[in-house]
Amino acid sequence: NNNPNITDIFSRFVYKDEVTDETFYEYVEPLVSTLRHPLTCCEYEYTYGATLRIPSKNKCRGNHHFMEGRTQILGPPKSCLKAEGSSSSSKEGKMPDTTRYFYFDGGASSWNQGAGGPSLSYFQEVWTNRHGMEFSSPDGGIYAYEGSTSAEDFYATVPSQFQSNIHYQNVFVRSTKEVGLASKHQDGPFLPFEIMNKTLPEDYVMFKLDIDSPGVEESIIDFIVANESGILNYLDEFIYEFHLRGGRETLAYWYHEVFYKLRKAGVRAHSWI
């Protein structure tokens, strides 16, 4: 198709305004084109389980092919922005003027640096500068977590005008909801509980998870997908980097299944690579 329609390219959420009885759509990047390909970073000869071997002749030899950029994440939909000068939803589905905006970032070592690209400055540029969504304290804010960067070093990277909006914890996050049962960093916060303790279901909540620890990340994702404690009622956007480095995470269908289930539940799930 040389002249594709937007519906031919993007996935979409379909909503019905319960006040006006009108139907409206919100578009999101398609999963088939933006999830990480199983051969990503195949500069070595890998064996996945006992069935799939990548021959040496197919090695990427240092060139990371089959990648997509983080700039392919679509920004927040119109319905998540505040209705200017109004305390109720408009026909476009905008949020009440009293809406609070929260951004939780698991794996935030710097404001403007990071392997593959920084998250904090990126979402500031796209969500706030381009779309006008303010993650500002005290009615909202940014909550960032990273175990390997001290608070002093972290805040040294943050521009002064944003520092009052960021609440940073120099901790490794916990993989389970039960204190003392995690195999590593058992005293750290469990991020789904952090979200539920600090926000309300009517708030806008974005959660980015990329701590480069697949086992911890998978446990958190399993909790979210199972909707334990009603966590899905709190999430609007979920951004996650999927790691193709052995074990369950090498199975691309699991990745697709997770994102599909989250989107079916109304969460705008995005790939962060």
PDB file of N, CA, C and O in Angstrom, residues 43-116:
ATOM      1  N   GLU A  43      25.846 -11.144  18.056  1.00  0.00           N
ATOM      2  CA  GLU A  43      27.246 -11.107  17.650  1.00  0.00           C
ATOM      3  C   GLU A  43      27.997 -12.353  18.089  1.00  0.00           C
ATOM      4  O   GLU A  43      29.163 -12.527  17.768  1.00  0.00           O
ATOM      5  N   TYR A  44      27.347 -13.205  18.863  1.00  0.00           N
ATOM      6  CA  TYR A  44      27.948 -14.470  19.250  1.00  0.00           C
ATOM      7  C   TYR A  44      27.022 -15.598  18.810  1.00  0.00           C
ATOM      8  O   TYR A  44      25.871 -15.369  18.466  1.00  0.00           O
ATOM      9  N   GLU A  45      27.556 -16.792  18.868  1.00  0.00           N
ATOM     10  CA  GLU A  45      26.747 -17.941  18.501  1.00  0.00           C
ATOM     11  C   GLU A  45      25.971 -18.395  19.736  1.00  0.00           C
ATOM     12  O   GLU A  45      26.539 -18.918  20.685  1.00  0.00           O
ATOM     13  N   TYR A  46      24.666 -18.166  19.721  1.00  0.00           N
ATOM     14  CA  TYR A  46      23.821 -18.482  20.865  1.00  0.00           C
ATOM     15  C   TYR A  46      23.057 -19.782  20.633  1.00  0.00           C
ATOM     16  O   TYR A  46      22.759 -20.151  19.509  1.00  0.00           O
ATOM     17  N   THR A  47      22.737 -20.451  21.692  1.00  0.00           N
ATOM     18  CA  THR A  47      21.835 -21.590  21.635  1.00  0.00           C
ATOM     19  C   THR A  47      20.647 -21.284  22.522  1.00  0.00           C
ATOM     20  O   THR A  47      20.803 -21.039  23.711  1.00  0.00           O
ATOM     21  N   TYR A  48      19.464 -21.252  21.962  1.00  0.00           N
ATOM     22  CA  TYR A  48      18.243 -20.980  22.729  1.00  0.00           C
ATOM     23  C   TYR A  48      17.580 -22.310  23.057  1.00  0.00           C
ATOM     24  O   TYR A  48      17.041 -22.991  22.191  1.00  0.00           O
ATOM     25  N   GLY A  49      17.608 -22.695  24.313  1.00  0.00           N
ATOM     26  CA  GLY A  49      17.047 -23.977  24.697  1.00  0.00           C
ATOM     27  C   GLY A  49      17.852 -25.077  24.034  1.00  0.00           C
ATOM     28  O   GLY A  49      19.069 -25.058  23.988  1.00  0.00           O
ATOM     29  N   ALA A  50      17.165 -26.058  23.464  1.00  0.00           N
ATOM     30  CA  ALA A  50      17.855 -27.159  22.792  1.00  0.00           C
ATOM     31  C   ALA A  50      17.436 -27.256  21.331  1.00  0.00           C
ATOM     32  O   ALA A  50      17.758 -28.236  20.662  1.00  0.00           O
ATOM     33  N   THR A  51      16.747 -26.234  20.824  1.00  0.00           N
ATOM     34  CA  THR A  51      16.158 -26.378  19.502  1.00  0.00           C
ATOM     35  C   THR A  51      16.669 -25.375  18.471  1.00  0.00           C
ATOM     36  O   THR A  51      16.733 -25.686  17.295  1.00  0.00           O
ATOM     37  N   LEU A  52      17.046 -24.174  18.881  1.00  0.00           N
ATOM     38  CA  LEU A  52      17.394 -23.128  17.920  1.00  0.00           C
ATOM     39  C   LEU A  52      18.851 -22.716  18.088  1.00  0.00           C
ATOM     40  O   LEU A  52      19.268 -22.309  19.153  1.00  0.00           O
ATOM     41  N   ARG A  53      19.606 -22.853  17.011  1.00  0.00           N
ATOM     42  CA  ARG A  53      20.995 -22.408  17.021  1.00  0.00           C
ATOM     43  C   ARG A  53      21.193 -21.408  15.890  1.00  0.00           C
ATOM     44  O   ARG A  53      20.767 -21.639  14.763  1.00  0.00           O
ATOM     45  N   ILE A  54      21.834 -20.290  16.181  1.00  0.00           N
ATOM     46  CA  ILE A  54      22.130 -19.296  15.162  1.00  0.00           C
ATOM     47  C   ILE A  54      23.484 -19.630  14.554  1.00  0.00           C
ATOM     48  O   ILE A  54      24.497 -19.558  15.244  1.00  0.00           O
ATOM     49  N   PRO A  55      23.536 -20.024  13.292  1.00  0.00           N
ATOM     50  CA  PRO A  55      24.814 -20.402  12.684  1.00  0.00           C
ATOM     51  C   PRO A  55      25.810 -19.248  12.695  1.00  0.00           C
ATOM     52  O   PRO A  55      25.427 -18.081  12.651  1.00  0.00           O
ATOM     53  N   SER A  56      27.088 -19.601  12.714  1.00  0.00           N
ATOM     54  CA  SER A  56      28.126 -18.582  12.759  1.00  0.00           C
ATOM     55  C   SER A  56      28.037 -17.641  11.574  1.00  0.00           C
ATOM     56  O   SER A  56      28.312 -16.450  11.680  1.00  0.00           O
ATOM     57  N   LYS A  57      27.622 -18.140  10.425  1.00  0.00           N
ATOM     58  CA  LYS A  57      27.565 -17.293   9.232  1.00  0.00           C
ATOM     59  C   LYS A  57      26.504 -16.203   9.348  1.00  0.00           C
ATOM     60  O   LYS A  57      26.526 -15.227   8.599  1.00  0.00           O
ATOM     61  N   ASN A  58      25.580 -16.342  10.306  1.00  0.00           N
ATOM     62  CA  ASN A  58      24.529 -15.354  10.492  1.00  0.00           C
ATOM     63  C   ASN A  58      24.819 -14.396  11.631  1.00  0.00           C
ATOM     64  O   ASN A  58      23.961 -13.615  12.021  1.00  0.00           O
ATOM     65  N   LYS A  59      26.029 -14.454  12.168  1.00  0.00           N
ATOM     66  CA  LYS A  59      26.371 -13.536  13.247  1.00  0.00           C
ATOM     67  C   LYS A  59      26.321 -12.096  12.754  1.00  0.00           C
ATOM     68  O   LYS A  59      26.656 -11.808  11.611  1.00  0.00           O
ATOM     69  N   CYS A  60      25.912 -11.203  13.631  1.00  0.00           N
ATOM     70  CA  CYS A  60      25.880  -9.790  13.267  1.00  0.00           C
ATOM     71  C   CYS A  60      27.257  -9.154  13.360  1.00  0.00           C
ATOM     72  O   CYS A  60      27.462  -8.058  12.848  1.00  0.00           O
ATOM     73  N   ARG A  61      28.182  -9.832  14.041  1.00  0.00           N
ATOM     74  CA  ARG A  61      29.570  -9.378  14.162  1.00  0.00           C
ATOM     75  C   ARG A  61      29.654  -7.922  14.642  1.00  0.00           C
ATOM     76  O   ARG A  61      30.309  -7.076  14.038  1.00  0.00           O
ATOM     77  N   GLY A  62      28.979  -7.665  15.765  1.00  0.00           N
ATOM     78  CA  GLY A  62      29.106  -6.358  16.397  1.00  0.00           C
ATOM     79  C   GLY A  62      28.086  -5.341  15.949  1.00  0.00           C
ATOM     80  O   GLY A  62      27.929  -4.306  16.583  1.00  0.00           O
ATOM     81  N   ASN A  63      27.398  -5.601  14.846  1.00  0.00           N
ATOM     82  CA  ASN A  63      26.377  -4.668  14.383  1.00  0.00           C
ATOM     83  C   ASN A  63      25.029  -5.082  14.930  1.00  0.00           C
ATOM     84  O   ASN A  63      24.551  -6.181  14.663  1.00  0.00           O
ATOM     85  N   HIS A  64      24.401  -4.204  15.701  1.00  0.00           N
ATOM     86  CA  HIS A  64      23.144  -4.547  16.346  1.00  0.00           C
ATOM     87  C   HIS A  64      21.982  -4.295  15.385  1.00  0.00           C
ATOM     88  O   HIS A  64      21.388  -3.220  15.358  1.00  0.00           O
ATOM     89  N   HIS A  65      21.675  -5.314  14.584  1.00  0.00           N
ATOM     90  CA  HIS A  65      20.575  -5.218  13.651  1.00  0.00           C
ATOM     91  C   HIS A  65      19.259  -5.545  14.360  1.00  0.00           C
ATOM     92  O   HIS A  65      19.229  -5.946  15.521  1.00  0.00           O
ATOM     93  N   PHE A  66      18.171  -5.428  13.617  1.00  0.00           N
ATOM     94  CA  PHE A  66      16.854  -5.793  14.116  1.00  0.00           C
ATOM     95  C   PHE A  66      16.447  -4.977  15.336  1.00  0.00           C
ATOM     96  O   PHE A  66      15.735  -5.451  16.205  1.00  0.00           O
ATOM     97  N   MET A  67      16.920  -3.734  15.416  1.00  0.00           N
ATOM     98  CA  MET A  67      16.601  -2.886  16.562  1.00  0.00           C
ATOM     99  C   MET A  67      15.612  -1.808  16.152  1.00  0.00           C
ATOM    100  O   MET A  67      15.545  -1.422  14.998  1.00  0.00           O
ATOM    101  N   GLU A  68      14.840  -1.319  17.098  1.00  0.00           N
ATOM    102  CA  GLU A  68      14.001  -0.149  16.854  1.00  0.00           C
ATOM    103  C   GLU A  68      14.408   0.928  17.846  1.00  0.00           C
ATOM    104  O   GLU A  68      14.983   0.657  18.876  1.00  0.00           O
ATOM    105  N   GLY A  69      14.145   2.171  17.502  1.00  0.00           N
ATOM    106  CA  GLY A  69      14.558   3.261  18.351  1.00  0.00           C
ATOM    107  C   GLY A  69      13.521   3.614  19.393  1.00  0.00           C
ATOM    108  O   GLY A  69      12.334   3.396  19.212  1.00  0.00           O
ATOM    109  N   ARG A  70      13.995   4.210  20.485  1.00  0.00           N
ATOM    110  CA  ARG A  70      13.081   4.613  21.541  1.00  0.00           C
ATOM    111  C   ARG A  70      12.203   5.770  21.105  1.00  0.00           C
ATOM    112  O   ARG A  70      11.172   6.041  21.706  1.00  0.00           O
ATOM    113  N   THR A  71      12.596   6.459  20.044  1.00  0.00           N
ATOM    114  CA  THR A  71      11.786   7.576  19.569  1.00  0.00           C
ATOM    115  C   THR A  71      10.533   7.112  18.852  1.00  0.00           C
ATOM    116  O   THR A  71       9.732   7.935  18.431  1.00  0.00           O
ATOM    117  N   GLN A  72      10.348   5.806  18.686  1.00  0.00           N
ATOM    118  CA  GLN A  72       9.145   5.297  18.047  1.00  0.00           C
ATOM    119  C   GLN A  72       7.979   5.164  19.023  1.00  0.00           C
ATOM    120  O   GLN A  72       6.886   4.778  18.626  1.00  0.00           O
ATOM    121  N   ILE A  73       8.202   5.451  20.275  1.00  0.00           N
ATOM    122  CA  ILE A  73       7.106   5.417  21.247  1.00  0.00           C
ATOM    123  C   ILE A  73       6.190   6.609  21.008  1.00  0.00           C
ATOM    124  O   ILE A  73       6.650   7.755  20.992  1.00  0.00           O
ATOM    125  N   LEU A  74       4.916   6.355  20.800  1.00  0.00           N
ATOM    126  CA  LEU A  74       3.968   7.448  20.615  1.00  0.00           C
ATOM    127  C   LEU A  74       3.714   8.134  21.950  1.00  0.00           C
ATOM    128  O   LEU A  74       3.642   7.492  22.992  1.00  0.00           O
ATOM    129  N   GLY A  75       3.554   9.437  21.921  1.00  0.00           N
ATOM    130  CA  GLY A  75       3.314  10.205  23.131  1.00  0.00           C
ATOM    131  C   GLY A  75       1.948   9.939  23.720  1.00  0.00           C
ATOM    132  O   GLY A  75       1.161   9.146  23.191  1.00  0.00           O
ATOM    133  N   PRO A  76       1.627  10.589  24.832  1.00  0.00           N
ATOM    134  CA  PRO A  76       0.349  10.346  25.513  1.00  0.00           C
ATOM    135  C   PRO A  76      -0.829  10.764  24.640  1.00  0.00           C
ATOM    136  O   PRO A  76      -0.750  11.750  23.899  1.00  0.00           O
ATOM    137  N   PRO A  77      -1.935  10.029  24.712  1.00  0.00           N
ATOM    138  CA  PRO A  77      -3.108  10.385  23.913  1.00  0.00           C
ATOM    139  C   PRO A  77      -3.806  11.624  24.456  1.00  0.00           C
ATOM    140  O   PRO A  77      -3.614  12.011  25.615  1.00  0.00           O
ATOM    141  N   LYS A  78      -4.617  12.223  23.619  1.00  0.00           N
ATOM    142  CA  LYS A  78      -5.303  13.460  23.982  1.00  0.00           C
ATOM    143  C   LYS A  78      -6.187  13.280  25.206  1.00  0.00           C
ATOM    144  O   LYS A  78      -6.340  14.181  26.032  1.00  0.00           O
ATOM    145  N   SER A  79      -6.755  12.094  25.342  1.00  0.00           N
ATOM    146  CA  SER A  79      -7.686  11.863  26.447  1.00  0.00           C
ATOM    147  C   SER A  79      -7.003  11.892  27.806  1.00  0.00           C
ATOM    148  O   SER A  79      -7.671  12.005  28.835  1.00  0.00           O
ATOM    149  N   CYS A  80      -5.659  11.759  27.828  1.00  0.00           N
ATOM    150  CA  CYS A  80      -4.931  11.777  29.099  1.00  0.00           C
ATOM    151  C   CYS A  80      -4.495  13.175  29.510  1.00  0.00           C
ATOM    152  O   CYS A  80      -3.963  13.354  30.602  1.00  0.00           O
ATOM    153  N   LEU A  81      -4.710  14.166  28.642  1.00  0.00           N
ATOM    154  CA  LEU A  81      -4.336  15.537  28.959  1.00  0.00           C
ATOM    155  C   LEU A  81      -5.499  16.241  29.638  1.00  0.00           C
ATOM    156  O   LEU A  81      -6.662  15.864  29.481  1.00  0.00           O
ATOM    157  N   LYS A  82      -5.188  17.265  30.390  1.00  0.00           N
ATOM    158  CA  LYS A  82      -6.229  17.982  31.115  1.00  0.00           C
ATOM    159  C   LYS A  82      -7.113  18.781  30.168  1.00  0.00           C
ATOM    160  O   LYS A  82      -6.658  19.318  29.166  1.00  0.00           O
ATOM    161  N   ALA A  83      -8.413  18.849  30.518  1.00  0.00           N
ATOM    162  CA  ALA A  83      -9.347  19.700  29.788  1.00  0.00           C
ATOM    163  C   ALA A  83      -9.156  21.119  30.287  1.00  0.00           C
ATOM    164  O   ALA A  83      -9.400  21.409  31.453  1.00  0.00           O
ATOM    165  N   GLU A  84      -8.687  21.995  29.435  1.00  0.00           N
ATOM    166  CA  GLU A  84      -8.337  23.346  29.845  1.00  0.00           C
ATOM    167  C   GLU A  84      -9.550  24.085  30.392  1.00  0.00           C
ATOM    168  O   GLU A  84     -10.589  24.195  29.739  1.00  0.00           O
ATOM    169  N   GLY A  85      -9.405  24.554  31.620  1.00  0.00           N
ATOM    170  CA  GLY A  85     -10.455  25.350  32.229  1.00  0.00           C
ATOM    171  C   GLY A  85     -11.715  24.596  32.553  1.00  0.00           C
ATOM    172  O   GLY A  85     -12.765  25.192  32.756  1.00  0.00           O
ATOM    173  N   SER A  86     -11.621  23.256  32.603  1.00  0.00           N
ATOM    174  CA  SER A  86     -12.813  22.457  32.867  1.00  0.00           C
ATOM    175  C   SER A  86     -12.532  21.458  33.972  1.00  0.00           C
ATOM    176  O   SER A  86     -11.421  20.985  34.134  1.00  0.00           O
ATOM    177  N   SER A  87     -13.543  21.126  34.745  1.00  0.00           N
ATOM    178  CA  SER A  87     -13.395  20.137  35.815  1.00  0.00           C
ATOM    179  C   SER A  87     -14.052  18.821  35.430  1.00  0.00           C
ATOM    180  O   SER A  87     -14.212  17.932  36.252  1.00  0.00           O
ATOM    181  N   SER A  88     -14.463  18.707  34.182  1.00  0.00           N
ATOM    182  CA  SER A  88     -15.073  17.463  33.717  1.00  0.00           C
ATOM    183  C   SER A  88     -14.538  17.119  32.343  1.00  0.00           C
ATOM    184  O   SER A  88     -13.958  17.955  31.645  1.00  0.00           O
ATOM    185  N   SER A  89     -14.736  15.894  31.925  1.00  0.00           N
ATOM    186  CA  SER A  89     -14.202  15.441  30.645  1.00  0.00           C
ATOM    187  C   SER A  89     -14.897  16.157  29.494  1.00  0.00           C
ATOM    188  O   SER A  89     -16.084  16.453  29.544  1.00  0.00           O
ATOM    189  N   SER A  90     -14.143  16.446  28.457  1.00  0.00           N
ATOM    190  CA  SER A  90     -14.702  17.079  27.274  1.00  0.00           C
ATOM    191  C   SER A  90     -15.042  16.027  26.235  1.00  0.00           C
ATOM    192  O   SER A  90     -14.823  14.836  26.440  1.00  0.00           O
ATOM    193  N   LYS A  91     -15.568  16.445  25.104  1.00  0.00           N
ATOM    194  CA  LYS A  91     -15.932  15.495  24.062  1.00  0.00           C
ATOM    195  C   LYS A  91     -14.730  14.737  23.538  1.00  0.00           C
ATOM    196  O   LYS A  91     -14.856  13.632  23.036  1.00  0.00           O
ATOM    197  N   GLU A  92     -13.537  15.362  23.651  1.00  0.00           N
ATOM    198  CA  GLU A  92     -12.329  14.692  23.192  1.00  0.00           C
ATOM    199  C   GLU A  92     -11.821  13.664  24.196  1.00  0.00           C
ATOM    200  O   GLU A  92     -10.843  12.986  23.952  1.00  0.00           O
ATOM    201  N   GLY A  93     -12.461  13.550  25.332  1.00  0.00           N
ATOM    202  CA  GLY A  93     -12.044  12.586  26.336  1.00  0.00           C
ATOM    203  C   GLY A  93     -10.914  13.064  27.203  1.00  0.00           C
ATOM    204  O   GLY A  93     -10.210  12.255  27.770  1.00  0.00           O
ATOM    205  N   LYS A  94     -10.687  14.389  27.310  1.00  0.00           N
ATOM    206  CA  LYS A  94      -9.593  14.901  28.126  1.00  0.00           C
ATOM    207  C   LYS A  94      -9.871  14.716  29.608  1.00  0.00           C
ATOM    208  O   LYS A  94     -11.013  14.580  30.040  1.00  0.00           O
ATOM    209  N   MET A  95      -8.798  14.753  30.395  1.00  0.00           N
ATOM    210  CA  MET A  95      -8.898  14.507  31.828  1.00  0.00           C
ATOM    211  C   MET A  95      -9.368  15.753  32.570  1.00  0.00           C
ATOM    212  O   MET A  95      -9.189  16.876  32.106  1.00  0.00           O
ATOM    213  N   PRO A  96      -9.967  15.574  33.762  1.00  0.00           N
ATOM    214  CA  PRO A  96     -10.350  16.724  34.592  1.00  0.00           C
ATOM    215  C   PRO A  96      -9.135  17.562  34.960  1.00  0.00           C
ATOM    216  O   PRO A  96      -8.012  17.053  35.011  1.00  0.00           O
ATOM    217  N   ASP A  97      -9.358  18.802  35.258  1.00  0.00           N
ATOM    218  CA  ASP A  97      -8.269  19.716  35.588  1.00  0.00           C
ATOM    219  C   ASP A  97      -7.582  19.338  36.900  1.00  0.00           C
ATOM    220  O   ASP A  97      -6.480  19.797  37.187  1.00  0.00           O
ATOM    221  N   THR A  98      -8.234  18.509  37.700  1.00  0.00           N
ATOM    222  CA  THR A  98      -7.675  18.077  38.983  1.00  0.00           C
ATOM    223  C   THR A  98      -6.785  16.838  38.865  1.00  0.00           C
ATOM    224  O   THR A  98      -6.251  16.353  39.869  1.00  0.00           O
ATOM    225  N   THR A  99      -6.624  16.309  37.657  1.00  0.00           N
ATOM    226  CA  THR A  99      -5.828  15.097  37.452  1.00  0.00           C
ATOM    227  C   THR A  99      -4.379  15.290  37.885  1.00  0.00           C
ATOM    228  O   THR A  99      -3.763  16.308  37.593  1.00  0.00           O
ATOM    229  N   ARG A 100      -3.838  14.291  38.581  1.00  0.00           N
ATOM    230  CA  ARG A 100      -2.436  14.300  38.987  1.00  0.00           C
ATOM    231  C   ARG A 100      -1.649  13.365  38.051  1.00  0.00           C
ATOM    232  O   ARG A 100      -2.152  12.313  37.650  1.00  0.00           O
ATOM    233  N   TYR A 101      -0.403  13.757  37.737  1.00  0.00           N
ATOM    234  CA  TYR A 101       0.419  12.989  36.810  1.00  0.00           C
ATOM    235  C   TYR A 101       1.662  12.461  37.508  1.00  0.00           C
ATOM    236  O   TYR A 101       2.434  13.230  38.100  1.00  0.00           O
ATOM    237  N   PHE A 102       1.851  11.140  37.417  1.00  0.00           N
ATOM    238  CA  PHE A 102       2.980  10.476  38.060  1.00  0.00           C
ATOM    239  C   PHE A 102       3.780   9.689  37.023  1.00  0.00           C
ATOM    240  O   PHE A 102       3.226   9.062  36.127  1.00  0.00           O
ATOM    241  N   TYR A 103       5.092   9.710  37.196  1.00  0.00           N
ATOM    242  CA  TYR A 103       5.999   8.956  36.345  1.00  0.00           C
ATOM    243  C   TYR A 103       6.958   8.196  37.256  1.00  0.00           C
ATOM    244  O   TYR A 103       7.735   8.793  38.002  1.00  0.00           O
ATOM    245  N   PHE A 104       6.898   6.851  37.222  1.00  0.00           N
ATOM    246  CA  PHE A 104       7.776   5.991  38.005  1.00  0.00           C
ATOM    247  C   PHE A 104       8.820   5.387  37.059  1.00  0.00           C
ATOM    248  O   PHE A 104       8.466   4.827  36.018  1.00  0.00           O
ATOM    249  N   ASP A 105      10.086   5.504  37.440  1.00  0.00           N
ATOM    250  CA  ASP A 105      11.164   5.036  36.576  1.00  0.00           C
ATOM    251  C   ASP A 105      12.066   4.077  37.337  1.00  0.00           C
ATOM    252  O   ASP A 105      12.848   4.477  38.203  1.00  0.00           O
ATOM    253  N   GLY A 106      11.950   2.799  37.028  1.00  0.00           N
ATOM    254  CA  GLY A 106      12.814   1.785  37.617  1.00  0.00           C
ATOM    255  C   GLY A 106      14.041   1.596  36.748  1.00  0.00           C
ATOM    256  O   GLY A 106      13.967   0.974  35.685  1.00  0.00           O
ATOM    257  N   GLY A 107      15.173   2.149  37.179  1.00  0.00           N
ATOM    258  CA  GLY A 107      16.393   2.105  36.397  1.00  0.00           C
ATOM    259  C   GLY A 107      16.717   3.464  35.821  1.00  0.00           C
ATOM    260  O   GLY A 107      16.756   3.643  34.603  1.00  0.00           O
ATOM    261  N   ALA A 108      16.938   4.451  36.703  1.00  0.00           N
ATOM    262  CA  ALA A 108      17.198   5.828  36.264  1.00  0.00           C
ATOM    263  C   ALA A 108      18.467   6.323  36.944  1.00  0.00           C
ATOM    264  O   ALA A 108      18.420   6.836  38.046  1.00  0.00           O
ATOM    265  N   SER A 109      19.593   6.183  36.276  1.00  0.00           N
ATOM    266  CA  SER A 109      20.869   6.553  36.884  1.00  0.00           C
ATOM    267  C   SER A 109      21.292   7.975  36.574  1.00  0.00           C
ATOM    268  O   SER A 109      22.189   8.511  37.217  1.00  0.00           O
ATOM    269  N   SER A 110      20.646   8.593  35.580  1.00  0.00           N
ATOM    270  CA  SER A 110      21.048   9.931  35.166  1.00  0.00           C
ATOM    271  C   SER A 110      19.889  10.606  34.449  1.00  0.00           C
ATOM    272  O   SER A 110      19.022   9.932  33.876  1.00  0.00           O
ATOM    273  N   TRP A 111      19.869  11.933  34.469  1.00  0.00           N
ATOM    274  CA  TRP A 111      18.828  12.674  33.763  1.00  0.00           C
ATOM    275  C   TRP A 111      19.004  12.590  32.253  1.00  0.00           C
ATOM    276  O   TRP A 111      18.023  12.392  31.520  1.00  0.00           O
ATOM    277  N   ASN A 112      20.206  12.684  31.775  1.00  0.00           N
ATOM    278  CA  ASN A 112      20.415  12.817  30.334  1.00  0.00           C
ATOM    279  C   ASN A 112      21.406  11.838  29.736  1.00  0.00           C
ATOM    280  O   ASN A 112      21.868  12.030  28.613  1.00  0.00           O
ATOM    281  N   GLN A 113      21.729  10.762  30.462  1.00  0.00           N
ATOM    282  CA  GLN A 113      22.613   9.751  29.915  1.00  0.00           C
ATOM    283  C   GLN A 113      22.083   8.369  30.258  1.00  0.00           C
ATOM    284  O   GLN A 113      21.384   8.182  31.248  1.00  0.00           O
ATOM    285  N   GLY A 114      22.431   7.393  29.417  1.00  0.00           N
ATOM    286  CA  GLY A 114      22.003   6.031  29.661  1.00  0.00           C
ATOM    287  C   GLY A 114      22.287   5.178  28.444  1.00  0.00           C
ATOM    288  O   GLY A 114      22.271   5.668  27.308  1.00  0.00           O
ATOM    289  N   ALA A 115      22.560   3.897  28.671  1.00  0.00           N
ATOM    290  CA  ALA A 115      22.813   2.983  27.561  1.00  0.00           C
ATOM    291  C   ALA A 115      21.571   2.896  26.683  1.00  0.00           C
ATOM    292  O   ALA A 115      20.492   2.557  27.146  1.00  0.00           O
ATOM    293  N   GLY A 116      21.716   3.223  25.411  1.00  0.00           N
ATOM    294  CA  GLY A 116      20.584   3.198  24.506  1.00  0.00           C
ATOM    295  C   GLY A 116      19.788   4.487  24.506  1.00  0.00           C
ATOM    296  O   GLY A 116      18.921   4.688  23.667  1.00  0.00           O
TER     297      GLY A 116
END
